[in-house]
Coordinates of C-alpha atoms in Angstrom, one line a residue:
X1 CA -13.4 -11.8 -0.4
X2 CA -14.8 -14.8 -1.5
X3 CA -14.7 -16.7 2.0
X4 CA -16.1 -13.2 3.6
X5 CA -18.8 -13.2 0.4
X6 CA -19.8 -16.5 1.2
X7 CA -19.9 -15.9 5.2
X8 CA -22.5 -13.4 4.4
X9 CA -24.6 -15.2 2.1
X10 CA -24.9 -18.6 3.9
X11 CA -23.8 -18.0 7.3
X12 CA -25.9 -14.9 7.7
X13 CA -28.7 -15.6 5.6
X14 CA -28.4 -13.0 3.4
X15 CA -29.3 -13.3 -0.4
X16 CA -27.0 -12.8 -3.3
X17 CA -29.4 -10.3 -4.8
X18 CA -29.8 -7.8 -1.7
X19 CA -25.7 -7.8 -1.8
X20 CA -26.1 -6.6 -5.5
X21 CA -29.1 -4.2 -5.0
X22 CA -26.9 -2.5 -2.3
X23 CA -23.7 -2.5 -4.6
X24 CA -25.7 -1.2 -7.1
X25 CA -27.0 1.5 -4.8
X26 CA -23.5 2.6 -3.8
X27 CA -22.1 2.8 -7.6
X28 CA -25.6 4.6 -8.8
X29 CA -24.8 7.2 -5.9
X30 CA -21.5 7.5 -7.2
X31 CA -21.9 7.6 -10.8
X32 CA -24.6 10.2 -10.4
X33 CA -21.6 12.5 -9.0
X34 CA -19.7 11.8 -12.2
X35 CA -22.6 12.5 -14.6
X36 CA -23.3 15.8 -15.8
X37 CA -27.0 16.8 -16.6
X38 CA -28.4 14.9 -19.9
X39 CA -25.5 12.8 -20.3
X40 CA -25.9 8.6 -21.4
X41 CA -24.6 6.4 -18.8
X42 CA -23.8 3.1 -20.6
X43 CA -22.9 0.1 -18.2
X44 CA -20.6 -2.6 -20.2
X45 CA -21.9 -5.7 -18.4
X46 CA -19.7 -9.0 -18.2
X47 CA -21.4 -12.3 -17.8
X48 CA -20.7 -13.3 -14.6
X49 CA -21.7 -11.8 -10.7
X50 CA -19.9 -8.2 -12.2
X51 CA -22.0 -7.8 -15.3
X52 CA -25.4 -8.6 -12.6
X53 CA -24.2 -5.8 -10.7
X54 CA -24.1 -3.9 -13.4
X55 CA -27.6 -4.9 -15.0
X56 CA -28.7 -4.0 -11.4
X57 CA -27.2 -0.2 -11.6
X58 CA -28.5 0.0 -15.5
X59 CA -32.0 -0.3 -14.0
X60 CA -31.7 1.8 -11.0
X61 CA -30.6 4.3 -13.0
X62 CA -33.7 4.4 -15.2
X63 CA -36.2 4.0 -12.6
X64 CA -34.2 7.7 -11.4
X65 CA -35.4 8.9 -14.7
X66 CA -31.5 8.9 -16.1
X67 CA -30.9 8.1 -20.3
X68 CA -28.8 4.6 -19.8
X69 CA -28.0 1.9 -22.2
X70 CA -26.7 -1.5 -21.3
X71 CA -24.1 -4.1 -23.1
X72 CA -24.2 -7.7 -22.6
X73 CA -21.1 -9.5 -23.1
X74 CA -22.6 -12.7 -24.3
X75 CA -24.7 -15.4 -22.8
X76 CA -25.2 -14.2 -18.8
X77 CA -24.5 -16.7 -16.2
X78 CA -28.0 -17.2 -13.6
X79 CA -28.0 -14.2 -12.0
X80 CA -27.0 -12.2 -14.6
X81 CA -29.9 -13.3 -16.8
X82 CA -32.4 -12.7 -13.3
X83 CA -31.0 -9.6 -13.7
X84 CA -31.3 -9.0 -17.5
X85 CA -35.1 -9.5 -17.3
X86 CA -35.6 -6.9 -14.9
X87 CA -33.6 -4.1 -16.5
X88 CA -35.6 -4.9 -19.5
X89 CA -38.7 -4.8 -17.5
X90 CA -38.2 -1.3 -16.4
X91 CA -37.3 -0.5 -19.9
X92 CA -33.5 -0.5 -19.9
X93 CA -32.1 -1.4 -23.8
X94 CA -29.7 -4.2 -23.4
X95 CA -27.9 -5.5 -26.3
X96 CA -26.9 -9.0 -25.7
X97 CA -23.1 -8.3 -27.5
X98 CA -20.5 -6.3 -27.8
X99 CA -21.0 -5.6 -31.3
X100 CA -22.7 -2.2 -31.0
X101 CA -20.0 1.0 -30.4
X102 CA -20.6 2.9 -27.2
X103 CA -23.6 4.8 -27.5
X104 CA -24.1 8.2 -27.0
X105 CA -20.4 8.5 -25.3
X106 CA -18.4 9.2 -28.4
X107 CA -17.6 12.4 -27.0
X108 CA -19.3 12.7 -23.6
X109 CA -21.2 10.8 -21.5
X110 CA -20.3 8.3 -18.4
X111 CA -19.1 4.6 -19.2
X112 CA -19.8 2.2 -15.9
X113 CA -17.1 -0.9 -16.3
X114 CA -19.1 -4.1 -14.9
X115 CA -17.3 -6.8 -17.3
X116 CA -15.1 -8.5 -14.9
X117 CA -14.4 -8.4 -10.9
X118 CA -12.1 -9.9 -8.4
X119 CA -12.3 -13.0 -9.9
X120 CA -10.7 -12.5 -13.4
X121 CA -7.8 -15.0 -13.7
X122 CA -6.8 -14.4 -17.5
X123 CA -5.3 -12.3 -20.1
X124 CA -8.1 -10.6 -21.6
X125 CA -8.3 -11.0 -25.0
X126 CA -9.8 -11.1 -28.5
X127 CA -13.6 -9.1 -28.4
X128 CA -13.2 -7.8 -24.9
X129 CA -9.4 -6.7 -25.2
X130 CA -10.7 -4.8 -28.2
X131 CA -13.7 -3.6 -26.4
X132 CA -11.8 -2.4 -23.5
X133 CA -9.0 -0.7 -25.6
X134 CA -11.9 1.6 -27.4
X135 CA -13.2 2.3 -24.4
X136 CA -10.0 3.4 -23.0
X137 CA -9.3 5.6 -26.6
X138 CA -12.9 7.2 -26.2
X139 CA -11.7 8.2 -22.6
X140 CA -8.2 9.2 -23.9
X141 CA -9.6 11.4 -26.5
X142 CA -12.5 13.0 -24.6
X143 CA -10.5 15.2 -22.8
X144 CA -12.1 14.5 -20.1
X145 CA -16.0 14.2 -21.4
X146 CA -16.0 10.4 -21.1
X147 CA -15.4 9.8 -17.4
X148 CA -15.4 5.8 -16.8
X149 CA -16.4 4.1 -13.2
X150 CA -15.2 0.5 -12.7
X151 CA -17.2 -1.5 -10.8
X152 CA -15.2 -3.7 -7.9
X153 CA -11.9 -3.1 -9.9
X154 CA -10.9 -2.0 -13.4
X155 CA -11.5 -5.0 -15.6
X156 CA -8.0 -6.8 -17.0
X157 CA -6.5 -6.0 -13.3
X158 CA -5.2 -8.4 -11.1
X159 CA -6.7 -8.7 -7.7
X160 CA -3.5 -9.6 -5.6
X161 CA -1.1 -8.3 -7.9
X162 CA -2.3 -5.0 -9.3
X163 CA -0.6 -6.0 -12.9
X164 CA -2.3 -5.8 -16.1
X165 CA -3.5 -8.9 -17.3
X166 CA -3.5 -8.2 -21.2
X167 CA -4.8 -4.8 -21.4
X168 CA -7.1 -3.3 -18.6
X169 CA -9.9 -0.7 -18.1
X170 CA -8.3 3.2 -17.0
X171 CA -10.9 4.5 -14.9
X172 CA -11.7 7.7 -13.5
X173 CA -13.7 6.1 -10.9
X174 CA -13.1 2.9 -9.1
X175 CA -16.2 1.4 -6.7
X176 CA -14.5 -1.2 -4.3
X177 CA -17.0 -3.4 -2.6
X178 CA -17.1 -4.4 0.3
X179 CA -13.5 -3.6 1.4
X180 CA -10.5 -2.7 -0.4
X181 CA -8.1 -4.9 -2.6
X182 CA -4.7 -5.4 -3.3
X183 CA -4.5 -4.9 -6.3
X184 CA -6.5 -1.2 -6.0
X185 CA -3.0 0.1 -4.2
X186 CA -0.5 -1.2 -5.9
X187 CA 0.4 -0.2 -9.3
X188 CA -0.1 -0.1 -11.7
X189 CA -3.5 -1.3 -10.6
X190 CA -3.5 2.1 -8.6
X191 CA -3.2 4.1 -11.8
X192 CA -5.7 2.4 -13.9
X193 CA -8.6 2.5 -10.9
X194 CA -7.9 6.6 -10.9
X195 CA -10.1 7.6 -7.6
X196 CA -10.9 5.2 -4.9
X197 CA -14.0 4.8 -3.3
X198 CA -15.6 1.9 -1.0
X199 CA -19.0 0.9 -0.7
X200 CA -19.9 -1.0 2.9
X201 CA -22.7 -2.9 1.2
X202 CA -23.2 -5.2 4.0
X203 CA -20.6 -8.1 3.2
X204 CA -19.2 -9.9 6.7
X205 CA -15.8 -8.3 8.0
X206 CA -14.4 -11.3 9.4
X207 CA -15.4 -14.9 8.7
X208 CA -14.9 -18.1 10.7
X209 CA -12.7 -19.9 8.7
X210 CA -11.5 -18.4 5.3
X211 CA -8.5 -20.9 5.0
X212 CA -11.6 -23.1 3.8
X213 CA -12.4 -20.6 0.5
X214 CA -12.1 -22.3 -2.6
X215 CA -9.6 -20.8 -5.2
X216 CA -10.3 -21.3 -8.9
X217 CA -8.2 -24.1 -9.5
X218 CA -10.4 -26.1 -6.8
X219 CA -8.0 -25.9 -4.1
X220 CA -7.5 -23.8 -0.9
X221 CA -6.3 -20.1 -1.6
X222 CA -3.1 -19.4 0.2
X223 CA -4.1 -15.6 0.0
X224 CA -7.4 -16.0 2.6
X225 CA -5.1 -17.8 5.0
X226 CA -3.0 -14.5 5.3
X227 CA -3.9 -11.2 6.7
X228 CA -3.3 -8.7 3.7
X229 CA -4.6 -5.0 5.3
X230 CA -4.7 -1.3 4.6
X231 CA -5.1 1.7 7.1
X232 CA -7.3 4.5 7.5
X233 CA -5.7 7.2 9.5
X234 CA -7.9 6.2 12.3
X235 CA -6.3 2.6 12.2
X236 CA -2.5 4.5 11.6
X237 CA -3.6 7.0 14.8
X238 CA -3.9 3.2 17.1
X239 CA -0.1 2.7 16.4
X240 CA 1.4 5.9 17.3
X241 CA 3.0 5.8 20.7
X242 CA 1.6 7.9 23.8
X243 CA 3.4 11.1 24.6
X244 CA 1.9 11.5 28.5
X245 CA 2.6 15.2 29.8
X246 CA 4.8 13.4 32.7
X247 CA 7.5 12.4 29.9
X248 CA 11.0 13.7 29.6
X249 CA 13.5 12.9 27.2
X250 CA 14.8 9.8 28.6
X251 CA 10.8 8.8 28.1
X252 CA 10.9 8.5 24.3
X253 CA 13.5 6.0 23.6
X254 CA 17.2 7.0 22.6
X255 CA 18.0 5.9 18.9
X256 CA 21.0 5.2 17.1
X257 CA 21.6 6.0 13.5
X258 CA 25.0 4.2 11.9
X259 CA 25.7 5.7 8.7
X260 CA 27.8 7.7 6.7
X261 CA 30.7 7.8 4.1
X262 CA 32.8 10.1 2.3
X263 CA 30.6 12.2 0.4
X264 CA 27.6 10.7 1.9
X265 CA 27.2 12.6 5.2
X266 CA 23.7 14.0 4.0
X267 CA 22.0 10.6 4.5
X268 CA 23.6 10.0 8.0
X269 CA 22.1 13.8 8.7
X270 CA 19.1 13.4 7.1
X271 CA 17.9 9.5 8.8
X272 CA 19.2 11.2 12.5
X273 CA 16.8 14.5 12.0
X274 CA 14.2 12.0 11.0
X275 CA 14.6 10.3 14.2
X276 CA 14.1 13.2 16.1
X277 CA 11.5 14.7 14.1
X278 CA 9.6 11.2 14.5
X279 CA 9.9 11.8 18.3
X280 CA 12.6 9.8 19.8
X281 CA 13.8 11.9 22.5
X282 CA 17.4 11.2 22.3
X283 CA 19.3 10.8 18.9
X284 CA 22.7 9.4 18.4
X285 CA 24.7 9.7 15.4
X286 CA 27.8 7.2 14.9
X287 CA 29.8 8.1 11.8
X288 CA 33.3 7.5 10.4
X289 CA 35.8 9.3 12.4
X290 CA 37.0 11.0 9.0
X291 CA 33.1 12.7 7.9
X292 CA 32.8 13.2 12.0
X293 CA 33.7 16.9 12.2
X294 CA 31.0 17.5 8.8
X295 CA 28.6 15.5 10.9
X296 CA 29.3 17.4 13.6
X297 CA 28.6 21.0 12.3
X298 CA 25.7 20.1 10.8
X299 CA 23.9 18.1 13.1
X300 CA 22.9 20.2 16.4
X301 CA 20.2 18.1 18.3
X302 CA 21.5 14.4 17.8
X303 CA 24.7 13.2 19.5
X304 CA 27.8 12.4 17.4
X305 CA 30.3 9.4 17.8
X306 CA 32.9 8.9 15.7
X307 CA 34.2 5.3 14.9
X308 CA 37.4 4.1 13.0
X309 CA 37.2 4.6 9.7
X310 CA 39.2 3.1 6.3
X311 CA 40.8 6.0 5.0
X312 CA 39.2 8.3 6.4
X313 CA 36.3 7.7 4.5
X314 CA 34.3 4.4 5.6
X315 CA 33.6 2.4 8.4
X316 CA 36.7 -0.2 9.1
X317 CA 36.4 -3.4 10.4
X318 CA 37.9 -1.8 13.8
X319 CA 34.3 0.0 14.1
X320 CA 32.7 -2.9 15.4
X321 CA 33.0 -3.1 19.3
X322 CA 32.0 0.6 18.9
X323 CA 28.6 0.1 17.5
X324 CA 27.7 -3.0 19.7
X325 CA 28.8 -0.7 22.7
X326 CA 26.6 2.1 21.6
X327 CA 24.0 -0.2 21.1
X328 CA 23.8 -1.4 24.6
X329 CA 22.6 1.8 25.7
X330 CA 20.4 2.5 23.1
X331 CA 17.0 1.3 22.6
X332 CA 16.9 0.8 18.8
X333 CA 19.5 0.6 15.9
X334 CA 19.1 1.7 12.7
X335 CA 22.4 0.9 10.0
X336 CA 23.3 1.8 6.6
X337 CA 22.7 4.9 5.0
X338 CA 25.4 6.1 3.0
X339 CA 27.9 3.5 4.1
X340 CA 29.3 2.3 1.3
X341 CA 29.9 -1.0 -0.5
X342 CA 33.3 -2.0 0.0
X343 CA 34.5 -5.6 1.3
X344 CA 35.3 -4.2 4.4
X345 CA 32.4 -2.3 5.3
X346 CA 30.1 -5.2 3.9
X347 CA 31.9 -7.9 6.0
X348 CA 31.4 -5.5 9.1
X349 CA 27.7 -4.8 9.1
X350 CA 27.3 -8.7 9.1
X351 CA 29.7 -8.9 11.9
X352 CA 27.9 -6.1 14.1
X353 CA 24.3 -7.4 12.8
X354 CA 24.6 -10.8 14.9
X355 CA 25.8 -8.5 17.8
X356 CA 22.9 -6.3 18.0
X357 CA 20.1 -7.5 20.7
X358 CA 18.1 -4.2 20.2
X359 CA 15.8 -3.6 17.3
X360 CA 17.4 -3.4 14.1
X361 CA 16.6 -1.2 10.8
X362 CA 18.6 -1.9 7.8
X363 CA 18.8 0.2 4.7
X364 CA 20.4 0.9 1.7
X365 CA 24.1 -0.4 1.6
X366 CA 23.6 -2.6 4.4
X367 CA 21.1 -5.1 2.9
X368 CA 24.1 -5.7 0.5
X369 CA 26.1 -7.6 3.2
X370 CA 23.4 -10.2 2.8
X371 CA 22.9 -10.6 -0.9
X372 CA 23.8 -14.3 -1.5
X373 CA 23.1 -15.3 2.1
X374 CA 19.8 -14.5 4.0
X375 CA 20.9 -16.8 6.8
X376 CA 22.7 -14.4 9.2
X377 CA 19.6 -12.6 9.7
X378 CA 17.3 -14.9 10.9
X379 CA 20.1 -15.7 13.5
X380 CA 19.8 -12.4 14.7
X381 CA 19.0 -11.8 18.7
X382 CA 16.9 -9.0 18.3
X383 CA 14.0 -8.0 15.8
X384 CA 15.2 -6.6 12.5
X385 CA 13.1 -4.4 9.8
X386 CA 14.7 -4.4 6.5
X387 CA 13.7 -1.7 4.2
X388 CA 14.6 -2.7 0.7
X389 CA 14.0 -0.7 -2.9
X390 CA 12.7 -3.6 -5.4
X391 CA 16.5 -3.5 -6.8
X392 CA 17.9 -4.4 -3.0
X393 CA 15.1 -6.7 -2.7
X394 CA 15.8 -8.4 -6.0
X395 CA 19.7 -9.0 -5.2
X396 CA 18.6 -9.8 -1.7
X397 CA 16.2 -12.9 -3.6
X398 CA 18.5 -12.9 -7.2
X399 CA 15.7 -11.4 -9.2
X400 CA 15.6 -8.7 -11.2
X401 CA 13.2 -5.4 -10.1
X402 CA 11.0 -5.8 -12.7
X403 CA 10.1 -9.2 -11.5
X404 CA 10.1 -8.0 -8.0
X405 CA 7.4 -5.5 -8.8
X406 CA 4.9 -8.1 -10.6
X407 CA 4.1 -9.8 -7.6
X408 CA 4.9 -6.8 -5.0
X409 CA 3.0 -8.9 -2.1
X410 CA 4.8 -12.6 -2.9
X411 CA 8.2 -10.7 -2.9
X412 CA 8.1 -9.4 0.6
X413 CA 6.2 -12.2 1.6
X414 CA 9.5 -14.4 0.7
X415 CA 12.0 -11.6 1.5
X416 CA 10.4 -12.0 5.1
X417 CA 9.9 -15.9 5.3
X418 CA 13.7 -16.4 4.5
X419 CA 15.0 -13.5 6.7
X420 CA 13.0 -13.7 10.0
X421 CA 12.4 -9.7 9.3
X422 CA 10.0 -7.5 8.9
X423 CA 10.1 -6.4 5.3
X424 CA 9.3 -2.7 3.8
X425 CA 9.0 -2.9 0.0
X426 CA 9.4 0.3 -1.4
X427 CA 7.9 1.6 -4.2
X428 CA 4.3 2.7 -5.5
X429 CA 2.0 0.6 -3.0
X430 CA 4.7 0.0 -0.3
X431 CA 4.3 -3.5 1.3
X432 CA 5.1 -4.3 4.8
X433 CA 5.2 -7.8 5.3
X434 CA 5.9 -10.0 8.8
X435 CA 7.3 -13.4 9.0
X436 CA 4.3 -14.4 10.9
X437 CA 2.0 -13.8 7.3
X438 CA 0.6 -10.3 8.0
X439 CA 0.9 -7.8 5.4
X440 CA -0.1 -4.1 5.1
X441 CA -0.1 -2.2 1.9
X442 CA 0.1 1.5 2.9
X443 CA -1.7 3.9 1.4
X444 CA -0.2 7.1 1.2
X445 CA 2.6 8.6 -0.4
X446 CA 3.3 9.4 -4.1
X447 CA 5.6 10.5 -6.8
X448 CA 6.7 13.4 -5.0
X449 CA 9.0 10.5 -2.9
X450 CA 11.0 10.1 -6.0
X451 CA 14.4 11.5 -5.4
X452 CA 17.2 10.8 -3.5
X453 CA 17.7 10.8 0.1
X454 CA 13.8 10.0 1.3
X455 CA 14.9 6.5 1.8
X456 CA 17.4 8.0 5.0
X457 CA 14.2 9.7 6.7
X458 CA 12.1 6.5 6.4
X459 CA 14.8 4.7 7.8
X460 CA 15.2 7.2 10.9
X461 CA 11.4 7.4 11.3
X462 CA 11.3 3.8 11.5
X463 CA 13.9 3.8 13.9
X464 CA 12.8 6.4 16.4
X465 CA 9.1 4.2 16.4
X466 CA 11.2 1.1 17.6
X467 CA 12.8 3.3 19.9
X468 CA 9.8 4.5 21.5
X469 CA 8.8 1.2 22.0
X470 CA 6.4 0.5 19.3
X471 CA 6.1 -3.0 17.7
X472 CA 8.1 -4.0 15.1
X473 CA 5.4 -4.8 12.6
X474 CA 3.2 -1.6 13.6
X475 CA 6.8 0.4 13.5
X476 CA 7.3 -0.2 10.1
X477 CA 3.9 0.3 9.2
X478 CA 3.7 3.6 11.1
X479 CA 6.7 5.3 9.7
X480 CA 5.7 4.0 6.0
X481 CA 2.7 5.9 6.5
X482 CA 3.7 9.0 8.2
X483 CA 6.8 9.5 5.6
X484 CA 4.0 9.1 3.0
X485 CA 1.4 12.0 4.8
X486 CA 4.5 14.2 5.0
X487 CA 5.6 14.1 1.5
X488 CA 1.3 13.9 0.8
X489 CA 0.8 17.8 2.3
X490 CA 3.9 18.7 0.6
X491 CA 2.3 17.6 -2.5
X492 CA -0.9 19.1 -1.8
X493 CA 0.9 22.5 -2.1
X494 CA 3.8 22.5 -4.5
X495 CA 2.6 19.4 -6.6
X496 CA 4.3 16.0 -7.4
X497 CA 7.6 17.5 -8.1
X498 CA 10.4 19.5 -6.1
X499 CA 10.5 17.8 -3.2
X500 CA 14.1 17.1 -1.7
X501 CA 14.1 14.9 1.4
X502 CA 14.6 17.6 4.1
X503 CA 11.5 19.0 3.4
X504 CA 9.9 15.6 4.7
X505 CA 11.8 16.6 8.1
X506 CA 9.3 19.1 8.8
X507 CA 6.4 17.6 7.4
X508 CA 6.8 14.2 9.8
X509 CA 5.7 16.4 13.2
X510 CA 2.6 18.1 11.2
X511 CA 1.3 14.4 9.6
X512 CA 2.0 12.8 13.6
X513 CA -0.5 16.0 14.5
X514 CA -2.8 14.8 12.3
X515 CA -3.0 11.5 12.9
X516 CA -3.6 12.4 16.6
X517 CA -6.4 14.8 16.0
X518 CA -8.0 12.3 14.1
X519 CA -7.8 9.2 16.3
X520 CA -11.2 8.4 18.0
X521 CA -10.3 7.1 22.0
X522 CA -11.2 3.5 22.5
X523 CA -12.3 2.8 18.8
X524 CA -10.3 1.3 15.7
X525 CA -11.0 -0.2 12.6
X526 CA -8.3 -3.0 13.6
X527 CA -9.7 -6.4 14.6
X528 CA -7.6 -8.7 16.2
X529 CA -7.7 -11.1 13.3
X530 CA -8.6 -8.8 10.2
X531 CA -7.8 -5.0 9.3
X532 CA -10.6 -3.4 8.3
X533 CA -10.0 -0.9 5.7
X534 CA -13.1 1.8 5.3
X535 CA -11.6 4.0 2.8
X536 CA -8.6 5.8 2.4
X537 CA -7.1 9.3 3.6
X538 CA -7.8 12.4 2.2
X539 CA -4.3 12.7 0.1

C-alpha cells in the first residue's frame, strides 16, 4: 500500500490532500449510516497521515451541519497540523490531548478511530492503550449505543498479521482504503474490524515497481514483492471451469478419492460426494477392502475399489500398485481422509505420493507421512495441494498452532517454499499460498465450519477442480471459497451453529450457481500482476 500510495502521489501527480479529502468523503458517507439523528460523532485523531484523515472527516462533518468533537493525540505531524487548522476554521473543537473523556458518547453517540493506520509497527501502550481500552468499555457497555468506525484498520492491529499488537480498537465499522488488507481477514484482526467496507478513493491498483517501497526499518519490504490477494465473487466466478452444453461425463474430469479406515468410512463418503457435488463427472472411491462393502452401500454415484487392507481396517503396504494404477486413469488424486496414523499406512502414502504424476490433494492423516521430512514432496512428479489445519501445519514446520496462527501468511508462505505445494491454511482467514509467492486470503466461511468432517468435503471439492482441469493455485482457491459460500447460506438460515458436514454437500451446487450468475463475461477484477479486491461478498 505504500508503494501503490506513493505511485499515486508522485507518479500520477496527485496530492496527498485530495487522497485524504476523498477518504474522508467515503468514511463521512459511512459514518452518517451509523449515526442516529442528534447523536456526537467524536473522531480520536493520531498524529500521523490517520489522525489527518480524521481531522479531514471531523470537518466534513460539521460543514454537513452534524455535532462532532475532535481529539488530538499530541503534537500532529505536517499534515496533520494542515489539517488541524482547517477543522478549527470551520469550527470543529479539537483538543490537542487525550486527557479529556469521550464526549457526549458515554452512553450513545458514534466514535470514528483515526489514531493509527497500516503503518503501526508497536505494541500500543501507556496513554493510548488506556485510551483505546475505555473506548472499547464505552462500546462494551452501550449495548450497542456507542457504535465505533475505524478508519483504514482498527488501531493496535497488525496489517499483515491481523494479531493484536498490545490491545486494539473493536469496531463496529471498519473503512479500508484503498483496497483491502491482510490483516482485515484474518483474525483476530477480522473480529476487531466488525463490518468491512472499502472506499476506492482513487489510490493506483498496480504500481511499476513496488519491490522498491521502503519498509520502516529503511530497507526493502519483502511483503510488496509478493502478490497477497482477496476475491470478490466476480474474481471467484473467473476460476470456475466451463460446463459447455456439448459435455458428457467423460468431459469433467474423473477424480479419485483414497481414504478411509475402520470407523472412518464417513470421511471417505463425505470427500467422494464433495467431488461430485463440485462437478467432476466421474468419482472413484478407493477404500480398504475391509470398510469396502460400508462404502459400498452408502455411496451410490461414485465408483468403489477396494484395496488390501491391514486387518481389515487400514490401508496395507500391499495397497500401493493399486492406487498408482487407479491413478493412471484418473485425472486428479486426492489422499487421506480417515486413513489412519499407523507406521504402515504412513510409510505407504509416502511410497504412493512419489508415484503419483496426476494432481495431488493431501489431507488430514496423510500430511503426517511428512512431518519430519518435507523433502519427498518437492520431489513429487505432479502438482500437489496440501491442505493442513494449523496443528498439521505446525508438525509439518515443528511449531506449535498457536504460533502458526500469529503469522497465518508467513506460515503457508514457508509450508509452500519447503514443499513445492500449494498450501491451504485452514482456519479463520484461510490462506492459500503458491511456491511461486502468490497468496490469497479467502474471504468467506465462518464458525458454522467448526465441526468435524468439513475438512473431507474441502478436500473432495478441491479435488474434483483439479480434475476438471482447473489450475492448481486457482483450484485451491476456488474450492476454499465455494466450501465457505456453502456453509455461508447455511448460516444465513440456521445461524453459526448446527451445521454437520453433509449439509455443505448440497450447499456446494447452489454457491457454484451463484457464482455463475454473478460472473460478468469478459470482465474481472484479476490483473495479471495484482488481485484487485473491491469489497467482499454479501455473507
Amino acid at each position: 500500500m505504500r508503494a501503490l500510495d506513493r505511485h499515486t502521489i508522485e507518479g500520477w501527480g496527485i496530492p496527498a490532500e485530495v487522497l485524504m479529502e476523498s477518504a474522508g468523503r467515503e468514511v463521512v458517507r459511512l459514518v452518517l449510516s451509523v449515526r442516529r439523528p442528534g447523536e456526537l460523532v467524536h473522531v480520536v485523531c493520531g498524529r500521523g497521515n490517520n489522525g489527518g484523515d480524521g481531522l479531514v472527516i471531523a470537518r466534513q462533518l460539521k460543514l454537513l451541519g452534524v455535532p462532532v468533537f475532535a481529539s488530538l493525540a499530541g503534537a500532529p505531524g505536517e499534515d496533520a497540523a494542515v489539517q488541524r487548522a482547517r477543522a478549527r476554521a470551520v469550527g470543529v473543537d479539537v483538543a490537542d490531548t487525550l486527557e479529556p473523556p469521550l464526549r457526549g458518547v458515554a452512553t450513545e453517540g458514534v466514535v470514528v478511530d483515526a489514531l493509527f493506520g497500516t503503518g503501526l509497527a508497536r505494541p500500543l501502550t501507556g496513554a493510548l492503550a488506556q485510551w483505546v481500552e475505555q473506548l472499547n468499555f464505552l462500546r462494551g457497555a452501550s449495548g450497542g449505543r456507542v457504535r465505533v468506525v475505524a478508519v483504514d484498520i482498527p488501531s493496535g492491529i497488525h496489517t499483515d498479521t491481523g494479531q493484536v499488537q498490545g490491545t486494539a480498537v473493536e469496531a463496529d465499522l471498519t473503512v479500508a482504503l484503498g483496497l483491502p488488507k491482510p490483516g482485515h481477514l484474518l483474525e483476530p484482526g477480522r473480529s476487531h474490524a466488525g463490518g468491512i467496507e472499502v472506499a476506492r478513493i482513487g489510490i493506483a491498483d498496480t504500481a511499476p515497481d513496488p519491490q522498491d517501497a521502503p519498509d520502516g526499518d529503511g530497507g526493502t519490504s519483502r511483503t510488496l514483492t509478493r502478490h497477497v490477494s482477496t476475491w470478490t465473487q466476480t474474481g471467484a466466478a473467473t476460476a470456475l471451469p466451463e460446463r459447455p452444453r456439448s459435455g458428457h461425463k467423460g468431459s469433467f474430469g474423473h477424480a479419485l478419492i483414497v481414504a478411509g479406515s475402520q470407523g472412518k468410512t464417513g470421511a471417505a463418503i463425505l470427500a467422494s460426494e464433495a467431488a461430485g457435488r463440485t462437478g467432476a463427472g466421474l468419482v472413484t472411491l478407493a477404500c480398504p477392502a475391509g470398510v469396502h462393502e460400508v462404502c459400498e452401500e452408502k455411496t451410490l454415484e461414485a465408483m468403489t475399489e477396494p484395496l488390501p487392507d491391514l486387518d481389515g481396517s487400514v490401508f496395507a503396504a500391499a495397497a500401493e500398485e493399486g492406487v498408482v494404477s487407479l491413478a493412471r486413469t484418473r485425472d486428479a488424486v486426492g489422499l487421506g481422509p480417515g486413513i489412519g496414523r499407523g507406521e504402515e499406512t504412513l510409510a505407504w502414502v509416502r511410497a504412493v505420493s512419489k508415484r503419483i504424476e496426476s494432481p495431488l490433494a493431501l489431507d488430514a492423516d496423510a500430511l503426517f507421512a511428512f512431518a519430519g521430512d518435507l523433502e519427498p514432496l518437492r520431489g513429487r512428479p505432479g502438482a500437489t495441494v496440501l491442505t493442513p489445519h494449523p496443528g498439521e501445519a505446525g508438525a509439518l514446520l515443528d511449531l506449535s498452532a498457536a504460533t502458526i496462527n500469529e503469522d497465518r501468511l508467513g506460515a503457508a508462505r514457508e509450508l509452500a517454499a519447503r514443499t513445492g505445494a500449494v498450501v491451504v491454511l485452514k482456519g479463520a482467514g484461510t490462506v492459500i499460498a503458491s511456491p511461486d509467492e502468490y497468496e490469497r486470503i479467502n474471504p468467506t466461511g465462518g464458525p458454522a465450519l467448526a465441526t468435524g468432517g468439513t475438512g473431507d468435503v474441502l478436500l473432495g471439492a478441491i479435488t474434483a477442480l483439479l480434475a476438471q482441469g482447473v489450475g492448481v493455485f486457482d483450484a485451491a482457491c476456488l474450492g476454499v471459497y465455494l466450501h465457505g459460500a456453502a456453509a455461508d447460506r447455511w448460516s444465513r438460515q440456521f445461524g453459526d451453529a448446527g451445521l454437520q458436514a453433509r449439509d455443505l454437500l448440497e450447499g456446494l451446487p447452489a454457491a457454484i450457481a451463484e457464482l455463475r450468475e454473478r460472473s460478468v463475461p469478459g470482465f474481472s477484477f484479476q490483473e495479471e500482476d495484482h488481485a484487485l479486491a473491491m469489497g467482499f461478498p454479501d455473507s
